mmCIF file of C-alpha atoms in Angstrom:
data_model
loop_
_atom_site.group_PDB
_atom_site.id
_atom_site.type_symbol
_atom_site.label_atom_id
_atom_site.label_comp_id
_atom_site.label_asym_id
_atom_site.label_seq_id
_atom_site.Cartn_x
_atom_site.Cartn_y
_atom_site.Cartn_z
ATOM 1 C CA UNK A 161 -128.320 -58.085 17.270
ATOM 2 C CA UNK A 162 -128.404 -59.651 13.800
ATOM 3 C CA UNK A 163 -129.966 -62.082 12.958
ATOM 4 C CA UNK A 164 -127.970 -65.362 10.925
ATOM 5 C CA UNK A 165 -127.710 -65.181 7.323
ATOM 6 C CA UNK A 166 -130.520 -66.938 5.415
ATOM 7 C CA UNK A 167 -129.384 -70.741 4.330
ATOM 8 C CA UNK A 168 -131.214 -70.626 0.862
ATOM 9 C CA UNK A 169 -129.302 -69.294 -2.172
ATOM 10 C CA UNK A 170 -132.409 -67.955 -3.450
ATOM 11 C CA UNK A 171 -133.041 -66.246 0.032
ATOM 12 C CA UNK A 172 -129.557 -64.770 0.093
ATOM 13 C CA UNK A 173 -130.212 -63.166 -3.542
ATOM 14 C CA UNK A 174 -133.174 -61.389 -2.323
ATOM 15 C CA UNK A 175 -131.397 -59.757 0.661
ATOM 16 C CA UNK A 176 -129.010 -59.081 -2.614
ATOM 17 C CA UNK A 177 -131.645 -57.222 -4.450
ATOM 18 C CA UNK A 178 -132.902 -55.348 -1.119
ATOM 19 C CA UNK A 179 -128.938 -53.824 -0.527
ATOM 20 C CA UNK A 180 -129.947 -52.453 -4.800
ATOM 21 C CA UNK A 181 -133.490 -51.037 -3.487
ATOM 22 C CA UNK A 182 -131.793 -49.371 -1.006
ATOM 23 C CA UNK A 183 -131.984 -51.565 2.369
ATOM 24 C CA UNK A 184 -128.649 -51.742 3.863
ATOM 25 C CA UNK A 185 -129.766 -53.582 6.835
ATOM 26 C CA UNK A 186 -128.965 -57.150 6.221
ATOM 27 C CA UNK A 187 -125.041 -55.974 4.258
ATOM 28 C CA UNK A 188 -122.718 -57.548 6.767
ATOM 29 C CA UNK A 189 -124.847 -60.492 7.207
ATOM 30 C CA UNK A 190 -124.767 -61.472 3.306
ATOM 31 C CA UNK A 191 -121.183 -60.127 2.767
ATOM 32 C CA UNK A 192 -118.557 -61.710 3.345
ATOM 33 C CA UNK A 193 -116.010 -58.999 5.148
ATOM 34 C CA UNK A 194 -113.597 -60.010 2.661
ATOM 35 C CA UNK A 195 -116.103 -59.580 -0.255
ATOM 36 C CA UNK A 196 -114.664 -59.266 -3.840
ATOM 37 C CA UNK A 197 -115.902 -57.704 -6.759
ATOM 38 C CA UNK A 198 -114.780 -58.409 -10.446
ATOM 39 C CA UNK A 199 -115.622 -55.751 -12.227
ATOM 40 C CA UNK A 200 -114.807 -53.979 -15.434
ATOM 41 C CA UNK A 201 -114.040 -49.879 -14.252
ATOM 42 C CA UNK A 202 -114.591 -47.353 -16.905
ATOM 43 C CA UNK A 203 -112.005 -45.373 -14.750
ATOM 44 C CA UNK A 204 -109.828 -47.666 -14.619
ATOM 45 C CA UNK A 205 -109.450 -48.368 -11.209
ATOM 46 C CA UNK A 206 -108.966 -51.484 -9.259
ATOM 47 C CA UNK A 207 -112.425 -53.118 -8.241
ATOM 48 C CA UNK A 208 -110.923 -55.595 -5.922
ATOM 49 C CA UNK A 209 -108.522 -52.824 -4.043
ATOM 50 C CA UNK A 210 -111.415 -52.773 -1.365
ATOM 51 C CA UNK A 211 -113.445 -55.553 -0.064
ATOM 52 C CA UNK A 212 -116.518 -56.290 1.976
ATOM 53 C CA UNK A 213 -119.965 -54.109 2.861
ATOM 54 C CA UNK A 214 -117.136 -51.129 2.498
ATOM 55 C CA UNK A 215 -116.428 -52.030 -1.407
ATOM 56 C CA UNK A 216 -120.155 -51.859 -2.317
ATOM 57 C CA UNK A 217 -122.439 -49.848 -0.594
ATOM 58 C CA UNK A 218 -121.005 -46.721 -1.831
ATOM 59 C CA UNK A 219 -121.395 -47.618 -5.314
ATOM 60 C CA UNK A 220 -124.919 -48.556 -4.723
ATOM 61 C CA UNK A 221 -125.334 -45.149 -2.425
ATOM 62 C CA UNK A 222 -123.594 -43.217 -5.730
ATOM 63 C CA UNK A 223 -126.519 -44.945 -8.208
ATOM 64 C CA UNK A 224 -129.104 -43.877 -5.532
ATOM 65 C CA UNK A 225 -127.825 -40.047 -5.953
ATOM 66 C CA UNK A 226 -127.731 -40.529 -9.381
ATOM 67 C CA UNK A 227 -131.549 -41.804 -9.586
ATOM 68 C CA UNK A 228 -134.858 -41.796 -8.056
ATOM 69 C CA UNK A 229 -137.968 -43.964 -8.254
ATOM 70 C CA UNK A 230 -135.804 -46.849 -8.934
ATOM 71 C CA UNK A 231 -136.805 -50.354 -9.422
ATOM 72 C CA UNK A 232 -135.154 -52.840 -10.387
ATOM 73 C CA UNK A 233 -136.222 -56.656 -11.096
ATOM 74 C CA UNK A 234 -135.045 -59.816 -11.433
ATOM 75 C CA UNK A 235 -135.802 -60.888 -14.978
ATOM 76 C CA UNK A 236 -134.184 -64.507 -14.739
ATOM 77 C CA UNK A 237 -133.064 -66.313 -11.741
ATOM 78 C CA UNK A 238 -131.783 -66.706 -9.315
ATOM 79 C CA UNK A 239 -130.313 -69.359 -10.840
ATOM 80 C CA UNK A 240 -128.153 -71.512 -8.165
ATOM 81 C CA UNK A 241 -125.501 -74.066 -9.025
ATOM 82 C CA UNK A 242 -122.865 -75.659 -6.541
ATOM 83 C CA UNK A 243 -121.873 -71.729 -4.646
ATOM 84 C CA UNK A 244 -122.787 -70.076 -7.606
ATOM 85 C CA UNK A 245 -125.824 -68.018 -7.490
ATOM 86 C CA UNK A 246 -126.471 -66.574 -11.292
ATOM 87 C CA UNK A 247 -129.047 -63.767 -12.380
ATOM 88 C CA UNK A 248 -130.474 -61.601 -15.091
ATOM 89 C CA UNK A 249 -132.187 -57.962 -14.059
ATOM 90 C CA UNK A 250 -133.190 -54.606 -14.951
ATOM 91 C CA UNK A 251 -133.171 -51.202 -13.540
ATOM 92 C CA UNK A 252 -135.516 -48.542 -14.565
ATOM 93 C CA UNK A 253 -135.350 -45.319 -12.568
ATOM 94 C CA UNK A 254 -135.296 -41.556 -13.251
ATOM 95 C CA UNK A 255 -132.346 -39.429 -13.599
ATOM 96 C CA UNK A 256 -132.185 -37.002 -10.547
ATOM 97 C CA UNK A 257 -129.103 -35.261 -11.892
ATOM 98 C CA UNK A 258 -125.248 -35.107 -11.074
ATOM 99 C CA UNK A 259 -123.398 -37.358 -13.951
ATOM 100 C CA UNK A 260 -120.466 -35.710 -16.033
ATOM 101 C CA UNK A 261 -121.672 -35.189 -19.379
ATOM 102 C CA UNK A 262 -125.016 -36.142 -19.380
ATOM 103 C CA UNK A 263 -127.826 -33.881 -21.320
ATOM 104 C CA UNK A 264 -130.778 -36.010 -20.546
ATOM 105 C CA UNK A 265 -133.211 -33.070 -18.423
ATOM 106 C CA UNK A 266 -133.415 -34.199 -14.918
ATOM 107 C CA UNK A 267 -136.492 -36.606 -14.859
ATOM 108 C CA UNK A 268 -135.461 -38.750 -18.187
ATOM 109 C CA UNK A 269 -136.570 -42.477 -17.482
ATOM 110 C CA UNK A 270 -134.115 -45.013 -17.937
ATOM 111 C CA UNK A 271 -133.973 -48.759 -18.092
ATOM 112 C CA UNK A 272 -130.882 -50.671 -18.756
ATOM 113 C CA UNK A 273 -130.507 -54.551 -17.508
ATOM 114 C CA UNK A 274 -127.513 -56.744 -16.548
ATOM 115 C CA UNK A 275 -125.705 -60.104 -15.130
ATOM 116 C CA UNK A 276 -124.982 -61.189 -11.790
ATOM 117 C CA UNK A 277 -122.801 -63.964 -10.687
ATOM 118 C CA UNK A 278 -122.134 -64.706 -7.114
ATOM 119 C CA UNK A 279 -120.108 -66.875 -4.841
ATOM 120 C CA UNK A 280 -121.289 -68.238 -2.037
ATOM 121 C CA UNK A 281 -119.145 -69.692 1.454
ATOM 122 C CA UNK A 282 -120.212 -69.940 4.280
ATOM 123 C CA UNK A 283 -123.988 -68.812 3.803
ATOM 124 C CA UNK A 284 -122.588 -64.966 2.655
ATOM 125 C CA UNK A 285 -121.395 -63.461 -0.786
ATOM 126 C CA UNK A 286 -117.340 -63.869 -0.900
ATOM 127 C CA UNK A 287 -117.368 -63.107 -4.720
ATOM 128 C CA UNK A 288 -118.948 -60.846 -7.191
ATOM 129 C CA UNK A 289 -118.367 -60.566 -10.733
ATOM 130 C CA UNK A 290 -121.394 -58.353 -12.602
ATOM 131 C CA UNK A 291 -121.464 -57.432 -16.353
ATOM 132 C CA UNK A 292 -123.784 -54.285 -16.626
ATOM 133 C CA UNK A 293 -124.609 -52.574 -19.965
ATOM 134 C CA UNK A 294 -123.502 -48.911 -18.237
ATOM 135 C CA UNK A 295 -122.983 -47.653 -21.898
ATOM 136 C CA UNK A 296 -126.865 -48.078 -22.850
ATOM 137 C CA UNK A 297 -127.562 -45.958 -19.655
ATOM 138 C CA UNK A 298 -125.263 -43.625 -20.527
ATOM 139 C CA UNK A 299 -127.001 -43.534 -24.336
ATOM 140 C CA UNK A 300 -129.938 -42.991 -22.770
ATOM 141 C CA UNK A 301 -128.655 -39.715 -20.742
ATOM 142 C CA UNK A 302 -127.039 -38.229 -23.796
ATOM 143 C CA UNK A 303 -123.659 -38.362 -22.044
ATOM 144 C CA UNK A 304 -122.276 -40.814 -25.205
ATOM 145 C CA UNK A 305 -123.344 -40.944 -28.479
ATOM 146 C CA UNK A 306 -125.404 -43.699 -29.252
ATOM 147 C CA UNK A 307 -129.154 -43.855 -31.422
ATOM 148 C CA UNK A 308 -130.671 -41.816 -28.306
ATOM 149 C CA UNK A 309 -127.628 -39.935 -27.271
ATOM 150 C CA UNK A 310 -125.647 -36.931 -28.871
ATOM 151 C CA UNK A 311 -123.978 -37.988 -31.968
ATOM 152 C CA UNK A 312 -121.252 -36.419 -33.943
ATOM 153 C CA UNK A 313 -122.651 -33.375 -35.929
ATOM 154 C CA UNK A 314 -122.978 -34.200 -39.383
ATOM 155 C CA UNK A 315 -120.269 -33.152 -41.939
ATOM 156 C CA UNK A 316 -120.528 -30.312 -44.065
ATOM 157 C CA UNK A 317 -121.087 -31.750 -48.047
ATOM 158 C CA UNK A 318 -118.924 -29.676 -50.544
#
């Protein structure tokens, strides 16, 4: 049986960071089932086409393939206001392999940080909106060019 979802804000945003560490546990106690992210999708699909624990655990399960040893921390925040629950982190890990287009050698360490904002009802996440700097990670795994990633091969002076 499970147990209530924490009252706190700040509580709440921990059991956040645990579902990015890996601990799936406490997911349908801090999401909402109709849980919404608003996200940016370099694929171009629609991040709010699938809601609740079923919207983000796989993406979270997909990073975890991606990378090992990672940790990630919270640099500022939580900060709470009204049901918004605001945050700062970063994620440094090691690339296990398994992204199109990456050249880093399996075992390249990575860092790249970004921005949460949440929405609280009901003492669980209902909203989700996250701003991630995905192209510095992708830099860093020589999978775009960028000052540590492939670049364009110089041109040929006449």
């Amino acid at each position: 049986m499970s147990s209530l979802p924490p009252k706190d804000p700040h509580e709440l945003y921990e059991r956040w960071s645990e579902l990015w560490r890996g601990d799936f546990s406490h997911a349908d106690e801090i999401l909402d089932p109709g849980f919404v992210v608003h996200q940016a999708r370099p694929d171009g699909s629609d991040s709010e086409a699938v809601t609740g624990s079923a919207r983000l655990l796989p993406e979270i399960e997909q990073t975890m393939a991606a990378f090992g040893d990672i940790d990630i921390t919270v640099d500022v925040g939580p900060i709470v206001q009204g049901d918004l629950v605001a945050a700062r982190w970063t994620m440094r890990a090691r690339y296990t392999g398994g992204l199109d287009g990456a050249t880093a050698p399996v075992g390249t360490a990575i860092a790249f940080s970004g921005h949460d904002i949440l929405r609280v009802s009901g003492g669980r996440f209902v909203e989700y909106w996250t701003c991630t700097d995905v192209l510095d990670g992708l830099t860093q795994l020589g999978a775009i060019a960028g000052p540590n990633g492939p670049g364009a091969a110089p041109a040929s002076e006449a």
